[in-house]
Amino acid sequence: MTATLSAARVLGHDVELEWGDGRPRATLPLMWLRDNCQAVESQHPETKQRIVDTFGIKTDIAAREVALEEHGRVLKVEWAEGGHVSRFEARFLSALRTNPEVLAVRYSTWGRDDIGEVLPEVPYAAFMGEEAALKDFLEKTARFGFCFVEGVPGTPEATKAVAARIAYTRETIFGGYWDFTANLEHKDTAYTSMAIGPHTDGTYSIDAPGYQMFHCLAADCTGGENVLLDGFRIAEIMRREKAAEYELLTQVAIPGQYLDHGRGIHLMARRPLFRLDDAGELVQVSYNNYDRAPFALPAARQKAFYRALASFNALCNDTSLQHRRRLLPGSVLLFDNWRVLHARDSYTGYRRLAGVYLNKEDVESRLRFLRTRAGEAI
Ligand SMILES: [Fe+2]
């Protein structure tokens, strides 16, 4: 649907806009309109970088005339001084948001039964060869927090190719692409065959990896089933049923740490289990009880914190929220490490797991680009 304007008028130092579809009026300061002018001398036509001198614009800048053109599809502003004219598409003005970096399409939270019905996956050949399939994969990942690529050759090369199709690999203390069997080369339980409870990775990292990719290259073992949990669903349940505990977990910043003095490493970072953005929207779930560093709160708050953490942990162990699946060669899993918790049962035998971390911003960047190419809102 194309947005159109039905009226535009100057009110003091603002322009008030009325919309063809009757939605609430919008008010934009004239200074804002001059600062965001789309003309080639004000903004680079390709990179959209600002060229206009923001600080050379008078805060009381005046317009000679504002008018609608092209049946309300364009707003024209003729400035009082300098003879400059700015034009804005109604579509551009109607899409303005305070938080333009947040992806426009909202996520759907899930439990075991919901996700069992829609199991997000795309086929490997299409994923590698067709832009629409890559977009479909990223849309599913944005919506559900994970998606599988199915039919991938069980080789390191194919795993790397799947990752490279999405974004470049993130380098960390574990390297870039990793590929391991159980050993303690890294001082981390992930490199053993023990059970690992639900967690997100990188609670010790200021910018925790946005996405993690797994490909099980060999599974000559018993046990070792993988578990995925929607942290955003857990947040919804806590907000509804244990509001005070939920709020506490949005406030208490929990430190995580990774210690390997042998390699000269001591990483630390701190954030709430439920991290909200400036609009109060949940943007990240961070939880790794193994990596929680000692920290002290006032005693009463400390005890309340343990109660809230126990409620969160109980939901993590609620099987009606768990999507369980044994990873096998051929299935590459990508999941949102800012949302989906992962866990693994213990196993006996031989298992070879490979994967990469990808940055949050790079995966979102790819999806924004593909949405724009498809003519969709970002
Ligand atoms: Fe992990």
Tab-separated table of C-alpha atoms and ligand atoms in Angstrom:
chain	number	residue	atom	x	y	z
A	1	MET	CA	0.000	0.000	0.000
A	2	THR	CA	1.413	3.375	-0.984
A	3	ALA	CA	1.131	6.057	1.687
A	4	THR	CA	-0.313	9.390	0.574
A	5	LEU	CA	-0.724	12.759	2.232
A	6	SER	CA	-4.042	14.601	2.245
A	7	ALA	CA	-2.864	17.920	3.742
A	8	ALA	CA	0.273	19.734	4.892
A	9	ARG	CA	0.426	23.044	6.744
A	10	VAL	CA	2.989	25.119	8.590
A	11	LEU	CA	2.296	25.613	12.287
A	12	GLY	CA	4.932	27.843	13.867
A	13	HIS	CA	8.284	26.160	13.187
A	14	ASP	CA	6.667	22.794	12.380
A	15	VAL	CA	4.872	21.149	9.485
A	16	GLU	CA	1.756	19.188	10.320
A	17	LEU	CA	0.882	16.325	7.993
A	18	GLU	CA	-2.442	14.608	7.446
A	19	TRP	CA	-2.577	11.171	5.875
A	20	GLY	CA	-4.870	9.820	3.185
A	21	ASP	CA	-5.680	6.740	5.254
A	22	GLY	CA	-6.760	8.771	8.265
A	23	ARG	CA	-3.995	7.690	10.622
A	24	PRO	CA	-2.949	10.195	13.355
A	25	ARG	CA	-1.339	13.396	12.125
A	26	ALA	CA	2.443	13.705	12.141
A	27	THR	CA	4.385	16.814	13.123
A	28	LEU	CA	7.876	17.424	11.795
A	29	PRO	CA	9.964	20.488	12.684
A	30	LEU	CA	11.013	22.557	9.659
A	31	MET	CA	14.595	22.202	10.886
A	32	TRP	CA	14.220	18.419	10.665
A	33	LEU	CA	12.909	18.668	7.100
A	34	ARG	CA	15.858	20.830	6.032
A	35	ASP	CA	18.328	18.540	7.839
A	36	ASN	CA	16.850	15.465	6.146
A	37	CYS	CA	16.452	17.031	2.709
A	38	GLN	CA	16.819	14.368	-0.009
A	39	ALA	CA	18.198	16.656	-2.732
A	40	VAL	CA	21.574	15.638	-4.187
A	41	GLU	CA	23.268	18.688	-2.692
A	42	SER	CA	21.896	17.752	0.752
A	43	GLN	CA	22.326	13.968	0.758
A	44	HIS	CA	24.504	11.615	-1.277
A	45	PRO	CA	22.086	9.864	-3.667
A	46	GLU	CA	23.615	6.395	-3.252
A	47	THR	CA	25.132	6.164	0.218
A	48	LYS	CA	22.415	8.412	1.715
A	49	GLN	CA	25.130	10.115	3.741
A	50	ARG	CA	24.274	13.587	4.969
A	51	ILE	CA	25.982	16.414	3.095
A	52	VAL	CA	23.887	19.321	4.375
A	53	ASP	CA	25.520	21.380	7.139
A	54	THR	CA	23.152	20.590	10.006
A	55	PHE	CA	24.647	23.263	12.232
A	56	GLY	CA	24.317	25.916	9.555
A	57	ILE	CA	20.511	25.510	9.616
A	58	LYS	CA	18.741	28.099	11.756
A	59	THR	CA	16.527	26.438	14.358
A	60	ASP	CA	13.811	28.928	13.333
A	61	ILE	CA	14.248	28.276	9.588
A	62	ALA	CA	11.143	29.364	7.681
A	63	ALA	CA	9.374	27.956	4.620
A	64	ARG	CA	7.880	30.123	1.866
A	65	GLU	CA	5.440	27.370	0.996
A	66	VAL	CA	4.639	23.731	1.730
A	67	ALA	CA	2.506	21.880	-0.797
A	68	LEU	CA	1.524	18.400	-1.917
A	69	GLU	CA	2.440	17.077	-5.358
A	70	GLU	CA	1.589	13.950	-7.339
A	71	HIS	CA	-1.789	13.443	-5.640
A	72	GLY	CA	-0.270	13.512	-2.164
A	73	ARG	CA	2.605	11.156	-2.909
A	74	VAL	CA	5.160	13.964	-2.498
A	75	LEU	CA	5.601	16.799	0.029
A	76	LYS	CA	7.286	19.906	-1.376
A	77	VAL	CA	8.906	22.489	0.895
A	78	GLU	CA	10.082	25.782	-0.621
A	79	TRP	CA	12.432	27.460	1.794
A	80	ALA	CA	12.174	31.182	2.561
A	81	GLU	CA	15.862	31.863	2.040
A	82	GLY	CA	18.299	30.667	-0.605
A	83	GLY	CA	15.667	29.476	-3.085
A	84	HIS	CA	16.181	25.837	-2.130
A	85	VAL	CA	13.365	23.304	-2.591
A	86	SER	CA	13.084	19.983	-0.734
A	87	ARG	CA	10.867	17.106	-1.795
A	88	PHE	CA	9.957	14.103	0.343
A	89	GLU	CA	8.079	11.007	-0.714
A	90	ALA	CA	5.049	10.348	1.489
A	91	ARG	CA	6.227	6.731	1.610
A	92	PHE	CA	9.521	7.848	3.185
A	93	LEU	CA	7.766	10.110	5.707
A	94	SER	CA	5.240	7.447	6.673
A	95	ALA	CA	7.987	4.889	7.378
A	96	LEU	CA	9.915	7.127	9.806
A	97	ARG	CA	10.660	5.496	13.146
A	98	THR	CA	12.588	6.418	16.259
A	99	ASN	CA	14.407	3.085	16.036
A	100	PRO	CA	14.981	2.481	12.314
A	101	GLU	CA	17.604	-0.176	12.991
A	102	VAL	CA	15.086	-2.577	14.554
A	103	LEU	CA	13.808	-4.930	11.847
A	104	ALA	CA	10.268	-4.017	10.869
A	105	VAL	CA	8.824	-7.521	10.831
A	106	ARG	CA	8.170	-8.748	14.334
A	107	TYR	CA	9.224	-12.106	15.674
A	108	SER	CA	6.901	-14.950	16.692
A	109	THR	CA	7.771	-16.705	19.925
A	110	TRP	CA	7.402	-20.463	20.183
A	111	GLY	CA	7.262	-23.488	22.436
A	112	ARG	CA	7.791	-27.158	21.612
A	113	ASP	CA	4.430	-27.692	19.912
A	114	ASP	CA	4.293	-24.454	17.871
A	115	ILE	CA	7.760	-24.905	16.430
A	116	GLY	CA	7.200	-28.610	15.784
A	117	GLU	CA	4.508	-27.628	13.283
A	118	VAL	CA	6.544	-25.103	11.291
A	119	LEU	CA	10.108	-26.403	11.655
A	120	PRO	CA	12.045	-23.634	9.876
A	121	GLU	CA	14.283	-24.979	7.112
A	122	VAL	CA	15.347	-24.326	3.522
A	123	PRO	CA	17.067	-26.679	1.035
A	124	TYR	CA	20.830	-26.294	0.488
A	125	ALA	CA	20.841	-26.027	-3.327
A	126	ALA	CA	18.290	-23.213	-3.325
A	127	PHE	CA	19.960	-21.517	-0.363
A	128	MET	CA	23.282	-21.419	-2.215
A	129	GLY	CA	21.867	-20.483	-5.621
A	130	GLU	CA	18.761	-18.346	-5.191
A	131	GLU	CA	18.482	-14.983	-3.519
A	132	ALA	CA	14.839	-15.663	-2.622
A	133	ALA	CA	15.807	-18.820	-0.714
A	134	LEU	CA	18.557	-16.985	1.162
A	135	LYS	CA	16.008	-14.309	2.076
A	136	ASP	CA	13.512	-16.978	3.122
A	137	PHE	CA	16.175	-18.483	5.371
A	138	LEU	CA	16.963	-15.117	6.977
A	139	GLU	CA	13.264	-14.257	7.367
A	140	LYS	CA	12.672	-17.535	9.186
A	141	THR	CA	15.718	-16.928	11.360
A	142	ALA	CA	14.433	-13.424	12.205
A	143	ARG	CA	10.969	-14.727	12.973
A	144	PHE	CA	11.740	-17.880	14.930
A	145	GLY	CA	15.326	-17.282	16.060
A	146	PHE	CA	16.692	-20.240	14.114
A	147	CYS	CA	16.554	-22.033	10.792
A	148	PHE	CA	18.104	-25.141	9.270
A	149	VAL	CA	19.712	-25.544	5.873
A	150	GLU	CA	18.991	-29.122	4.812
A	151	GLY	CA	20.920	-31.381	2.439
A	152	VAL	CA	24.334	-29.817	3.030
A	153	PRO	CA	27.340	-32.013	2.179
A	154	GLY	CA	28.928	-33.174	5.436
A	155	THR	CA	32.234	-31.420	4.843
A	156	PRO	CA	34.034	-28.432	6.366
A	157	GLU	CA	34.038	-26.759	2.924
A	158	ALA	CA	30.250	-26.923	2.612
A	159	THR	CA	29.828	-25.661	6.182
A	160	LYS	CA	32.070	-22.696	5.438
A	161	ALA	CA	30.207	-22.023	2.190
A	162	VAL	CA	26.861	-21.861	4.023
A	163	ALA	CA	28.323	-19.387	6.508
A	164	ALA	CA	29.945	-17.275	3.798
A	165	ARG	CA	26.632	-17.081	1.934
A	166	ILE	CA	25.188	-15.222	4.936
A	167	ALA	CA	28.009	-13.034	6.249
A	168	TYR	CA	31.678	-13.080	7.153
A	169	THR	CA	32.830	-15.156	10.074
A	170	ARG	CA	33.514	-13.584	13.418
A	171	GLU	CA	36.963	-14.124	14.887
A	172	THR	CA	37.020	-14.886	18.606
A	173	ILE	CA	39.345	-16.544	21.112
A	174	PHE	CA	38.169	-19.833	19.558
A	175	GLY	CA	39.279	-18.742	16.085
A	176	GLY	CA	36.863	-18.208	13.204
A	177	TYR	CA	35.552	-21.464	11.760
A	178	TRP	CA	35.864	-24.116	14.453
A	179	ASP	CA	35.693	-27.869	14.075
A	180	PHE	CA	36.210	-30.157	17.030
A	181	THR	CA	35.681	-33.451	18.783
A	182	ALA	CA	35.564	-33.762	22.578
A	183	ASN	CA	38.805	-32.599	24.143
A	184	LEU	CA	39.882	-29.902	26.515
A	185	GLU	CA	42.050	-27.933	24.147
A	186	HIS	CA	39.855	-24.999	25.116
A	187	LYS	CA	39.055	-24.577	28.793
A	188	ASP	CA	35.323	-24.804	28.233
A	189	THR	CA	32.700	-27.498	28.878
A	190	ALA	CA	31.506	-27.097	25.275
A	191	TYR	CA	34.606	-29.085	24.282
A	192	THR	CA	33.714	-32.127	26.411
A	193	SER	CA	31.071	-34.864	26.046
A	194	MET	CA	29.306	-33.810	29.280
A	195	ALA	CA	25.750	-32.496	29.311
A	196	ILE	CA	25.535	-28.723	28.878
A	197	GLY	CA	22.512	-26.900	30.277
A	198	PRO	CA	20.624	-24.150	28.437
A	199	HIS	CA	22.742	-21.058	27.850
A	200	THR	CA	23.688	-18.376	25.398
A	201	ASP	CA	27.289	-17.965	24.308
A	202	GLY	CA	29.557	-15.048	25.045
A	203	THR	CA	28.048	-13.620	28.238
A	204	TYR	CA	31.661	-12.552	28.854
A	205	SER	CA	31.739	-10.621	25.585
A	206	ILE	CA	30.627	-6.972	25.423
A	207	ASP	CA	29.146	-7.710	21.994
A	208	ALA	CA	28.069	-11.348	22.402
A	209	PRO	CA	28.030	-13.267	19.090
A	210	GLY	CA	24.741	-12.489	17.384
A	211	TYR	CA	24.379	-15.830	15.655
A	212	GLN	CA	25.915	-19.251	15.966
A	213	MET	CA	26.062	-21.910	13.294
A	214	PHE	CA	26.395	-25.647	14.010
A	215	HIS	CA	27.041	-28.460	11.603
A	216	CYS	CA	27.507	-31.907	13.022
A	217	LEU	CA	29.997	-33.539	10.634
A	218	ALA	CA	30.025	-36.943	12.341
A	219	ALA	CA	27.744	-38.470	14.959
A	220	ASP	CA	28.871	-42.000	15.716
A	221	CYS	CA	27.572	-41.732	19.254
A	222	THR	CA	24.605	-42.287	21.542
A	223	GLY	CA	22.917	-39.376	23.314
A	224	GLY	CA	24.016	-35.851	22.530
A	225	GLU	CA	20.566	-34.569	21.578
A	226	ASN	CA	20.513	-30.796	21.105
A	227	VAL	CA	17.964	-28.529	22.723
A	228	LEU	CA	16.822	-25.083	21.591
A	229	LEU	CA	14.671	-22.753	23.694
A	230	ASP	CA	13.057	-19.452	22.745
A	231	GLY	CA	14.351	-17.000	25.342
A	232	PHE	CA	11.821	-14.415	24.138
A	233	ARG	CA	8.980	-16.865	24.948
A	234	ILE	CA	10.449	-17.382	28.416
A	235	ALA	CA	10.568	-13.587	28.832
A	236	GLU	CA	6.884	-13.330	27.817
A	237	ILE	CA	5.922	-15.964	30.373
A	238	MET	CA	7.920	-14.331	33.160
A	239	ARG	CA	6.604	-10.856	32.340
A	240	ARG	CA	3.062	-12.224	32.556
A	241	GLU	CA	3.366	-14.554	35.530
A	242	LYS	CA	6.259	-13.200	37.587
A	243	ALA	CA	6.345	-9.513	36.754
A	244	ALA	CA	8.556	-8.410	39.668
A	245	GLU	CA	11.112	-11.141	38.932
A	246	TYR	CA	11.047	-10.290	35.237
A	247	GLU	CA	11.700	-6.654	36.032
A	248	LEU	CA	14.579	-7.541	38.329
A	249	LEU	CA	16.153	-9.579	35.528
A	250	THR	CA	15.891	-6.550	33.234
A	251	GLN	CA	17.767	-4.485	35.824
A	252	VAL	CA	20.507	-6.579	37.419
A	253	ALA	CA	23.546	-6.603	35.161
A	254	ILE	CA	25.170	-10.022	35.504
A	255	PRO	CA	28.895	-10.310	34.865
A	256	GLY	CA	30.227	-13.158	32.749
A	257	GLN	CA	33.848	-14.147	32.451
A	258	TYR	CA	36.164	-16.388	30.441
A	259	LEU	CA	39.483	-17.191	32.002
A	260	ASP	CA	42.449	-18.877	30.333
A	261	HIS	CA	45.639	-17.515	31.831
A	262	GLY	CA	47.651	-20.065	29.861
A	263	ARG	CA	46.737	-18.109	26.731
A	264	GLY	CA	46.729	-14.731	28.467
A	265	ILE	CA	42.941	-14.347	28.305
A	266	HIS	CA	40.549	-12.869	30.860
A	267	LEU	CA	37.350	-11.622	29.228
A	268	MET	CA	34.600	-9.960	31.258
A	269	ALA	CA	31.349	-8.228	30.369
A	270	ARG	CA	28.122	-7.431	32.182
A	271	ARG	CA	24.497	-7.108	31.113
A	272	PRO	CA	21.017	-7.986	32.408
A	273	LEU	CA	19.608	-11.418	31.573
A	274	PHE	CA	16.785	-9.608	29.758
A	275	ARG	CA	18.293	-6.554	28.062
A	276	LEU	CA	15.801	-3.918	26.930
A	277	ASP	CA	16.351	-1.101	24.464
A	278	ASP	CA	15.518	2.558	25.104
A	279	ALA	CA	11.889	1.897	24.128
A	280	GLY	CA	11.595	-0.898	26.704
A	281	GLU	CA	11.583	-3.621	24.041
A	282	LEU	CA	13.442	-6.854	24.738
A	283	VAL	CA	16.515	-7.029	22.513
A	284	GLN	CA	18.729	-9.673	24.071
A	285	VAL	CA	18.601	-12.665	26.367
A	286	SER	CA	21.968	-13.474	27.983
A	287	TYR	CA	22.306	-16.433	30.260
A	288	ASN	CA	25.203	-18.690	31.057
A	289	ASN	CA	25.239	-19.868	34.629
A	290	TYR	CA	28.593	-21.617	34.108
A	291	ASP	CA	30.279	-18.375	33.159
A	292	ARG	CA	28.633	-16.075	35.723
A	293	ALA	CA	31.381	-14.255	37.625
A	294	PRO	CA	31.146	-13.561	41.371
A	295	PHE	CA	29.374	-10.298	42.055
A	296	ALA	CA	27.611	-8.902	45.076
A	297	LEU	CA	24.301	-7.093	45.464
A	298	PRO	CA	22.697	-5.737	48.649
A	299	ALA	CA	21.581	-8.874	50.565
A	300	ALA	CA	17.820	-8.523	50.017
A	301	ARG	CA	18.285	-7.847	46.312
A	302	GLN	CA	20.755	-10.726	46.081
A	303	LYS	CA	18.162	-13.153	47.441
A	304	ALA	CA	15.461	-11.754	45.135
A	305	PHE	CA	17.899	-12.181	42.260
A	306	TYR	CA	18.417	-15.877	43.095
A	307	ARG	CA	14.644	-16.398	43.211
A	308	ALA	CA	14.225	-14.739	39.815
A	309	LEU	CA	17.107	-16.734	38.359
A	310	ALA	CA	15.563	-19.956	39.687
A	311	SER	CA	12.250	-19.094	37.975
A	312	PHE	CA	14.103	-18.504	34.712
A	313	ASN	CA	16.024	-21.765	35.117
A	314	ALA	CA	12.796	-23.686	35.813
A	315	LEU	CA	11.338	-22.410	32.522
A	316	CYS	CA	14.528	-23.430	30.707
A	317	ASN	CA	13.980	-26.953	31.986
A	318	ASP	CA	10.287	-27.034	31.043
A	319	THR	CA	10.161	-29.593	28.242
A	320	SER	CA	7.046	-27.936	26.741
A	321	LEU	CA	9.332	-25.036	25.784
A	322	GLN	CA	12.162	-27.164	24.410
A	323	HIS	CA	12.725	-28.020	20.780
A	324	ARG	CA	14.854	-31.176	20.893
A	325	ARG	CA	16.704	-32.504	17.910
A	326	ARG	CA	19.738	-34.639	17.269
A	327	LEU	CA	22.050	-32.791	14.910
A	328	LEU	CA	23.234	-34.974	12.056
A	329	PRO	CA	25.492	-34.467	9.041
A	330	GLY	CA	23.593	-32.620	6.310
A	331	SER	CA	21.700	-30.229	8.616
A	332	VAL	CA	23.256	-26.839	9.255
A	333	LEU	CA	21.636	-24.900	12.084
A	334	LEU	CA	21.859	-21.141	12.449
A	335	PHE	CA	20.403	-19.611	15.607
A	336	ASP	CA	20.098	-16.186	17.140
A	337	ASN	CA	22.382	-16.221	20.159
A	338	TRP	CA	20.714	-13.046	21.483
A	339	ARG	CA	17.434	-14.916	21.748
A	340	VAL	CA	17.663	-18.694	21.549
A	341	LEU	CA	19.279	-20.697	24.345
A	342	HIS	CA	20.975	-23.935	23.414
A	343	ALA	CA	21.799	-27.045	25.399
A	344	ARG	CA	23.070	-30.540	24.761
A	345	ASP	CA	22.655	-33.908	26.437
A	346	SER	CA	25.742	-35.918	27.342
A	347	TYR	CA	26.894	-38.473	24.824
A	348	THR	CA	29.199	-41.434	24.486
A	349	GLY	CA	31.092	-42.137	21.310
A	350	TYR	CA	32.482	-39.958	18.548
A	351	ARG	CA	30.985	-36.646	17.519
A	352	ARG	CA	32.455	-33.946	15.339
A	353	LEU	CA	30.866	-30.526	15.427
A	354	ALA	CA	31.813	-27.550	13.296
A	355	GLY	CA	30.543	-24.036	13.048
A	356	VAL	CA	31.087	-20.320	13.189
A	357	TYR	CA	29.882	-17.243	14.965
A	358	LEU	CA	28.394	-14.416	12.919
A	359	ASN	CA	27.923	-10.853	14.090
A	360	LYS	CA	24.410	-9.646	14.827
A	361	GLU	CA	24.793	-6.592	12.637
A	362	ASP	CA	26.061	-8.492	9.599
A	363	VAL	CA	23.149	-10.923	9.488
A	364	GLU	CA	20.646	-8.090	9.957
A	365	SER	CA	22.471	-6.105	7.276
A	366	ARG	CA	22.013	-8.931	4.784
A	367	LEU	CA	18.311	-9.205	5.542
A	368	ARG	CA	17.776	-5.432	5.276
A	369	PHE	CA	19.479	-5.453	1.886
A	370	LEU	CA	17.403	-8.384	0.635
A	371	ARG	CA	14.152	-6.816	1.888
A	372	THR	CA	14.985	-3.558	0.116
A	373	ARG	CA	15.708	-5.458	-3.108
A	374	ALA	CA	12.354	-7.212	-2.755
A	375	GLY	CA	10.620	-3.831	-2.312
A	376	GLU	CA	9.639	-4.583	1.292
A	377	ALA	CA	9.802	-2.475	4.449
A	378	ILE	CA	12.973	-2.986	6.441
B	1	FE	FE	27.319	-22.846	23.692
